[in-house]
mmCIF file of C-alpha atoms and ligand atoms in Angstrom:
data_model
loop_
_atom_site.group_PDB
_atom_site.id
_atom_site.type_symbol
_atom_site.label_atom_id
_atom_site.label_comp_id
_atom_site.label_asym_id
_atom_site.label_seq_id
_atom_site.Cartn_x
_atom_site.Cartn_y
_atom_site.Cartn_z
ATOM 1 C CA UNK A 177 83.077 94.977 128.389
ATOM 2 C CA UNK A 178 84.752 96.656 125.686
ATOM 3 C CA UNK A 179 83.994 95.466 122.146
ATOM 4 C CA UNK A 180 86.966 93.337 121.223
ATOM 5 C CA UNK A 181 89.645 93.892 117.493
ATOM 6 C CA UNK A 182 91.628 93.342 115.264
ATOM 7 C CA UNK A 183 93.170 94.679 112.878
ATOM 8 C CA UNK A 184 94.797 94.138 109.699
ATOM 9 C CA UNK A 185 97.768 96.163 109.008
ATOM 10 C CA UNK A 186 98.335 95.373 105.126
ATOM 11 C CA UNK A 187 101.302 97.876 105.215
ATOM 12 C CA UNK A 188 102.382 98.633 101.085
ATOM 13 C CA UNK A 189 102.346 95.559 100.754
ATOM 14 C CA UNK A 190 98.225 95.250 98.216
ATOM 15 C CA UNK A 191 97.104 94.582 94.624
ATOM 16 C CA UNK A 192 93.901 94.714 92.877
ATOM 17 C CA UNK A 193 94.462 91.008 92.518
ATOM 18 C CA UNK A 194 94.896 90.333 95.655
ATOM 19 C CA UNK A 195 92.493 92.662 97.907
ATOM 20 C CA UNK A 196 89.469 91.051 96.009
ATOM 21 C CA UNK A 197 91.375 87.156 96.858
ATOM 22 C CA UNK A 198 92.177 88.373 99.925
ATOM 23 C CA UNK A 199 88.573 90.648 101.248
ATOM 24 C CA UNK A 200 86.316 87.336 98.578
ATOM 25 C CA UNK A 201 87.728 84.700 101.502
ATOM 26 C CA UNK A 202 87.449 86.916 104.616
ATOM 27 C CA UNK A 203 84.197 88.229 104.432
ATOM 28 C CA UNK A 204 82.181 84.559 104.267
ATOM 29 C CA UNK A 205 85.449 83.792 106.731
ATOM 30 C CA UNK A 206 84.705 86.526 109.147
ATOM 31 C CA UNK A 207 80.252 86.045 108.692
ATOM 32 C CA UNK A 208 79.979 84.631 112.419
ATOM 33 C CA UNK A 209 82.675 86.727 114.274
ATOM 34 C CA UNK A 210 81.490 89.117 116.709
ATOM 35 C CA UNK A 211 83.771 91.140 117.561
ATOM 36 C CA UNK A 212 85.267 94.366 115.033
ATOM 37 C CA UNK A 213 87.395 93.557 112.467
ATOM 38 C CA UNK A 214 89.624 95.745 109.854
ATOM 39 C CA UNK A 215 92.006 96.386 107.049
ATOM 40 C CA UNK A 216 94.209 99.214 106.111
ATOM 41 C CA UNK A 217 94.852 99.407 103.294
ATOM 42 C CA UNK A 218 97.759 101.890 100.808
ATOM 43 C CA UNK A 219 95.553 104.605 99.498
ATOM 44 C CA UNK A 220 95.987 103.665 96.278
ATOM 45 C CA UNK A 221 93.196 100.443 97.216
ATOM 46 C CA UNK A 222 90.366 102.833 99.348
ATOM 47 C CA UNK A 223 87.596 102.553 96.302
ATOM 48 C CA UNK A 224 88.714 99.656 95.527
ATOM 49 C CA UNK A 225 88.386 97.752 98.985
ATOM 50 C CA UNK A 226 85.575 99.710 99.618
ATOM 51 C CA UNK A 227 83.553 98.210 96.855
ATOM 52 C CA UNK A 228 84.387 95.656 97.822
ATOM 53 C CA UNK A 229 83.874 95.504 101.943
ATOM 54 C CA UNK A 230 81.552 98.068 102.240
ATOM 55 C CA UNK A 231 78.223 95.463 102.414
ATOM 56 C CA UNK A 232 80.845 93.419 105.204
ATOM 57 C CA UNK A 233 81.531 93.589 108.105
ATOM 58 C CA UNK A 234 85.037 94.603 107.752
ATOM 59 C CA UNK A 235 85.867 98.225 108.271
ATOM 60 C CA UNK A 236 88.894 99.463 106.779
ATOM 61 C CA UNK A 237 91.033 102.363 107.606
ATOM 62 C CA UNK A 238 94.395 104.013 106.572
ATOM 63 C CA UNK A 239 97.513 103.204 107.495
ATOM 64 C CA UNK A 240 99.094 107.194 107.707
ATOM 65 C CA UNK A 241 98.194 111.010 106.950
ATOM 66 C CA UNK A 242 99.130 113.917 107.123
ATOM 67 C CA UNK A 243 98.078 116.395 109.330
ATOM 68 C CA UNK A 244 97.912 119.693 106.941
ATOM 69 C CA UNK A 245 94.503 120.673 106.155
ATOM 70 C CA UNK A 246 93.750 121.184 102.186
ATOM 71 C CA UNK A 247 97.652 122.670 102.471
ATOM 72 C CA UNK A 248 99.815 122.354 99.380
ATOM 73 C CA UNK A 249 101.032 119.898 100.519
ATOM 74 C CA UNK A 250 103.259 117.312 97.435
ATOM 75 C CA UNK A 251 102.230 114.120 97.360
ATOM 76 C CA UNK A 252 99.537 114.287 101.154
ATOM 77 C CA UNK A 253 97.538 113.078 102.569
ATOM 78 C CA UNK A 254 94.164 114.709 104.405
ATOM 79 C CA UNK A 255 92.226 113.655 106.875
ATOM 80 C CA UNK A 256 89.247 114.036 104.968
ATOM 81 C CA UNK A 257 90.287 112.153 101.509
ATOM 82 C CA UNK A 258 90.055 109.284 103.970
ATOM 83 C CA UNK A 259 86.474 109.439 105.065
ATOM 84 C CA UNK A 260 85.954 110.563 101.472
ATOM 85 C CA UNK A 261 86.821 106.880 100.502
ATOM 86 C CA UNK A 262 84.653 105.446 104.092
ATOM 87 C CA UNK A 263 87.938 105.393 106.398
ATOM 88 C CA UNK A 264 86.677 104.473 109.568
ATOM 89 C CA UNK A 265 90.224 103.876 111.201
ATOM 90 C CA UNK A 266 93.947 105.614 110.362
ATOM 91 C CA UNK A 267 97.149 103.543 112.353
ATOM 92 C CA UNK A 268 99.414 106.200 113.825
ATOM 93 C CA UNK A 269 103.111 106.602 114.799
ATOM 94 C CA UNK A 270 103.330 102.146 113.326
ATOM 95 C CA UNK A 271 107.233 101.981 114.095
ATOM 96 C CA UNK A 272 107.653 101.472 110.952
ATOM 97 C CA UNK A 273 106.975 105.273 110.749
ATOM 98 C CA UNK A 274 108.678 106.748 113.649
ATOM 99 C CA UNK A 275 111.525 104.540 112.358
ATOM 100 C CA UNK A 276 112.281 105.013 108.927
ATOM 101 C CA UNK A 277 110.668 108.145 107.828
ATOM 102 C CA UNK A 278 111.323 110.158 111.360
ATOM 103 C CA UNK A 279 108.265 110.340 112.769
ATOM 104 C CA UNK A 280 108.558 111.590 115.923
ATOM 105 C CA UNK A 281 105.919 112.694 119.765
ATOM 106 C CA UNK A 282 105.362 114.911 117.838
ATOM 107 C CA UNK A 283 104.430 114.574 114.293
ATOM 108 C CA UNK A 284 102.037 111.760 115.807
ATOM 109 C CA UNK A 285 100.032 114.242 118.722
ATOM 110 C CA UNK A 286 99.508 116.272 115.165
ATOM 111 C CA UNK A 287 98.140 113.591 112.985
ATOM 112 C CA UNK A 288 96.236 111.815 116.151
ATOM 113 C CA UNK A 289 93.979 115.673 116.739
ATOM 114 C CA UNK A 290 93.670 115.849 113.183
ATOM 115 C CA UNK A 291 91.996 111.689 112.750
ATOM 116 C CA UNK A 292 90.371 113.194 114.860
ATOM 117 C CA UNK A 293 88.477 116.170 114.006
ATOM 118 C CA UNK A 294 87.702 114.344 111.330
ATOM 119 C CA UNK A 295 85.453 112.012 113.309
ATOM 120 C CA UNK A 296 88.569 109.239 112.498
ATOM 121 C CA UNK A 297 89.598 106.728 115.039
ATOM 122 C CA UNK A 298 93.455 106.731 115.370
ATOM 123 C CA UNK A 299 94.797 103.265 116.819
ATOM 124 C CA UNK A 300 97.959 105.451 117.913
ATOM 125 C CA UNK A 301 100.966 103.298 118.305
ATOM 126 C CA UNK A 302 103.361 102.212 120.979
ATOM 127 C CA UNK A 303 106.567 100.912 121.968
ATOM 128 C CA UNK A 304 110.259 99.897 123.140
ATOM 129 C CA UNK A 305 113.159 98.517 121.158
ATOM 130 C CA UNK A 306 114.698 95.526 122.760
ATOM 131 C CA UNK A 307 117.850 97.665 123.594
ATOM 132 C CA UNK A 308 114.976 99.945 125.720
ATOM 133 C CA UNK A 309 113.922 96.916 127.012
ATOM 134 C CA UNK A 310 116.970 95.381 128.528
ATOM 135 C CA UNK A 311 117.973 98.960 130.489
ATOM 136 C CA UNK A 312 114.829 97.993 132.063
ATOM 137 C CA UNK A 313 113.124 101.396 130.219
ATOM 138 C CA UNK A 314 109.860 99.870 128.905
ATOM 139 C CA UNK A 315 107.074 101.981 131.131
ATOM 140 C CA UNK A 316 109.032 105.474 130.444
ATOM 141 C CA UNK A 317 109.347 104.577 126.422
ATOM 142 C CA UNK A 318 105.481 103.493 126.115
ATOM 143 C CA UNK A 319 104.489 106.139 129.351
ATOM 144 C CA UNK A 320 106.481 109.116 126.642
ATOM 145 C CA UNK A 321 104.209 107.765 123.506
ATOM 146 C CA UNK A 322 100.716 107.623 125.486
ATOM 147 C CA UNK A 323 102.133 110.748 127.043
ATOM 148 C CA UNK A 324 102.165 113.455 123.943
ATOM 149 C CA UNK A 325 98.360 112.533 123.096
ATOM 150 C CA UNK A 326 97.611 111.983 127.167
ATOM 151 C CA UNK A 327 98.655 115.417 127.955
ATOM 152 C CA UNK A 328 98.119 117.498 124.625
ATOM 153 C CA UNK A 329 94.552 116.428 124.759
ATOM 154 C CA UNK A 330 93.398 114.599 128.004
ATOM 155 C CA UNK A 331 90.963 111.796 128.222
ATOM 156 C CA UNK A 332 88.277 112.476 126.578
ATOM 157 C CA UNK A 333 89.569 112.955 123.606
ATOM 158 C CA UNK A 334 91.716 109.740 123.760
ATOM 159 C CA UNK A 335 89.221 107.881 124.472
ATOM 160 C CA UNK A 336 88.117 108.356 120.713
ATOM 161 C CA UNK A 337 91.479 106.039 120.082
ATOM 162 C CA UNK A 338 92.247 102.904 120.284
ATOM 163 C CA UNK A 339 95.545 101.918 121.688
ATOM 164 C CA UNK A 340 97.881 99.615 119.989
ATOM 165 C CA UNK A 341 100.905 98.557 122.414
ATOM 166 C CA UNK A 342 103.755 96.801 119.331
ATOM 167 C CA UNK A 343 106.991 95.961 120.935
ATOM 168 C CA UNK A 344 108.812 96.506 118.277
ATOM 169 C CA UNK A 345 111.615 93.570 119.054
ATOM 170 C CA UNK A 346 108.243 91.523 118.945
ATOM 171 C CA UNK A 347 106.402 93.181 114.964
ATOM 172 C CA UNK A 348 107.868 91.377 111.840
ATOM 173 C CA UNK A 349 110.251 89.301 113.808
ATOM 174 C CA UNK A 350 108.537 85.716 114.593
ATOM 175 C CA UNK A 351 109.907 86.502 118.737
ATOM 176 C CA UNK A 352 105.552 87.571 119.863
ATOM 177 C CA UNK A 353 106.117 89.047 123.965
ATOM 178 C CA UNK A 354 104.894 86.266 126.167
ATOM 179 C CA UNK A 355 101.269 87.011 127.427
ATOM 180 C CA UNK A 356 103.461 87.853 130.299
ATOM 181 C CA UNK A 357 105.458 90.636 128.825
ATOM 182 C CA UNK A 358 102.474 92.092 126.239
ATOM 183 C CA UNK A 359 99.823 92.244 129.955
ATOM 184 C CA UNK A 360 102.458 94.104 132.100
ATOM 185 C CA UNK A 361 102.912 96.831 129.624
ATOM 186 C CA UNK A 362 99.007 96.598 128.532
ATOM 187 C CA UNK A 363 98.101 96.533 132.332
ATOM 188 C CA UNK A 364 101.070 99.637 132.982
ATOM 189 C CA UNK A 365 99.130 100.900 130.334
ATOM 190 C CA UNK A 366 95.375 101.410 131.546
ATOM 191 C CA UNK A 367 96.507 102.743 135.011
ATOM 192 C CA UNK A 368 98.323 105.305 133.481
ATOM 193 C CA UNK A 369 95.466 106.526 131.417
ATOM 194 C CA UNK A 370 93.222 105.692 135.198
ATOM 195 C CA UNK A 371 95.382 108.241 136.987
ATOM 196 C CA UNK A 372 93.699 110.312 134.751
ATOM 197 C CA UNK A 373 90.623 109.242 134.129
ATOM 198 C CA UNK A 374 89.088 105.830 135.457
ATOM 199 C CA UNK A 375 86.227 105.147 133.595
ATOM 200 C CA UNK A 376 88.307 106.268 129.635
ATOM 201 C CA UNK A 377 90.786 103.145 131.050
ATOM 202 C CA UNK A 378 88.633 100.733 132.145
ATOM 203 C CA UNK A 379 86.864 101.604 128.567
ATOM 204 C CA UNK A 380 89.960 101.509 126.470
ATOM 205 C CA UNK A 381 90.798 99.255 123.687
ATOM 206 C CA UNK A 382 94.588 98.226 124.271
ATOM 207 C CA UNK A 383 95.691 96.235 120.707
ATOM 208 C CA UNK A 384 99.022 93.331 121.367
ATOM 209 C CA UNK A 385 100.373 94.084 117.777
ATOM 210 C CA UNK A 386 104.086 92.136 117.401
ATOM 211 C CA UNK A 387 103.890 88.871 115.661
ATOM 212 C CA UNK A 388 100.497 87.792 116.065
ATOM 213 C CA UNK A 389 99.339 84.493 114.596
ATOM 214 C CA UNK A 390 96.795 81.244 114.547
ATOM 215 C CA UNK A 391 99.329 79.449 117.462
ATOM 216 C CA UNK A 392 99.910 82.476 119.843
ATOM 217 C CA UNK A 393 96.905 84.598 119.605
ATOM 218 C CA UNK A 394 94.255 83.097 121.733
ATOM 219 C CA UNK A 395 96.950 83.055 125.384
ATOM 220 C CA UNK A 396 98.073 86.745 123.933
ATOM 221 C CA UNK A 397 93.844 87.148 123.847
ATOM 222 C CA UNK A 398 93.495 85.334 127.139
ATOM 223 C CA UNK A 399 94.560 87.791 129.165
ATOM 224 C CA UNK A 400 92.146 90.565 130.232
ATOM 225 C CA UNK A 401 94.327 94.298 129.741
ATOM 226 C CA UNK A 402 94.249 92.224 126.251
ATOM 227 C CA UNK A 403 90.904 94.124 123.972
ATOM 228 C CA UNK A 404 91.613 92.691 120.387
ATOM 229 C CA UNK A 405 95.215 92.458 117.569
ATOM 230 C CA UNK A 406 97.079 94.189 115.248
ATOM 231 C CA UNK A 407 98.500 92.216 112.912
ATOM 232 C CA UNK A 408 101.470 92.445 110.116
ATOM 233 C CA UNK A 409 102.231 89.634 107.791
ATOM 234 C CA UNK A 410 98.720 87.149 108.915
ATOM 235 C CA UNK A 411 96.792 89.138 107.908
ATOM 236 C CA UNK A 412 97.890 88.628 104.047
ATOM 237 C CA UNK A 413 96.369 84.909 104.233
ATOM 238 C CA UNK A 414 93.008 85.057 104.659
ATOM 239 C CA UNK A 415 93.079 81.212 106.905
ATOM 240 C CA UNK A 416 95.445 83.256 108.586
ATOM 241 C CA UNK A 417 93.313 86.297 109.395
ATOM 242 C CA UNK A 418 90.656 84.385 110.268
ATOM 243 C CA UNK A 419 91.494 82.241 112.301
ATOM 244 C CA UNK A 420 92.926 85.062 114.964
ATOM 245 C CA UNK A 421 90.030 86.487 114.937
ATOM 246 C CA UNK A 422 87.923 83.683 116.417
ATOM 247 C CA UNK A 423 90.485 83.196 118.712
ATOM 248 C CA UNK A 424 89.097 87.067 120.254
ATOM 249 C CA UNK A 425 85.653 85.798 119.567
ATOM 250 C CA UNK A 426 86.601 83.557 122.068
ATOM 251 C CA UNK A 427 89.081 85.727 124.486
HETATM 252 C C1 LIG B 141 102.703 95.507 112.468
HETATM 253 O O1 LIG B 141 103.153 96.311 111.038
HETATM 254 O O2 LIG B 141 102.454 96.025 113.002
HETATM 255 C C2 LIG B 141 102.809 93.719 113.533
HETATM 256 C C3 LIG B 141 102.485 94.104 113.918
HETATM 257 O O3 LIG B 141 103.788 92.806 112.308
HETATM 258 P P1 LIG B 141 103.909 91.493 112.030
HETATM 259 O O4 LIG B 141 101.907 90.967 112.856
HETATM 260 O O5 LIG B 141 104.090 90.650 111.011
HETATM 261 O O6 LIG B 141 104.659 91.786 113.212
#
């Protein structure tokens, strides 16, 4: 039985006052939830989030890291620094970074292994564009992105991460994948892992992300290969995020 997980991706939306209000609403609101909850916050707020959330069930993580360890690299943040602030998770390969900051399968793989080496759980994102879906290339694209870690590091290492299917046409658009569309790709991902290791595939948590909201969450989470969600905009609103976490608990 795979444990459900909901991850909030705050992106570049935080402020000290806003974080405090949001966490002070989430902590009591999520007390009864049995699934796991993580918020991925901008670097400057780790200390604040750690102080507020450390005695709650909410874990926190980062939205990126630098693959290098202890080198001279201005502006970079290492895996060890994330660990120093109690982070448990880190998002790797988010489509916004792949598209706008030119991250590739290779650089995502390097970040992935840096996270694993530091004991962090990577939340590894994959997904196709609308053009790629329309061209019938969804499985090819997602398979290639998955292979960047599966072929390179093997199923035992991939077992230490959480995967997220985030179709680019659904992220930030108000056009979520239908439950059937998402299930089809989640099933494909699990099947591809099963070719290497059936046990790892069975236990792998695969999150759906892309315009999740309190109205569509239950139907998506009811799908057999969807193990929770990666939530952008609705993670900034306490009522919406709590409703999504409750939906995953019931799913
Ligand atoms: C995301 O950024 O990972 C995301 C899924 O965003 P949204 O929920 O806003 O579509």
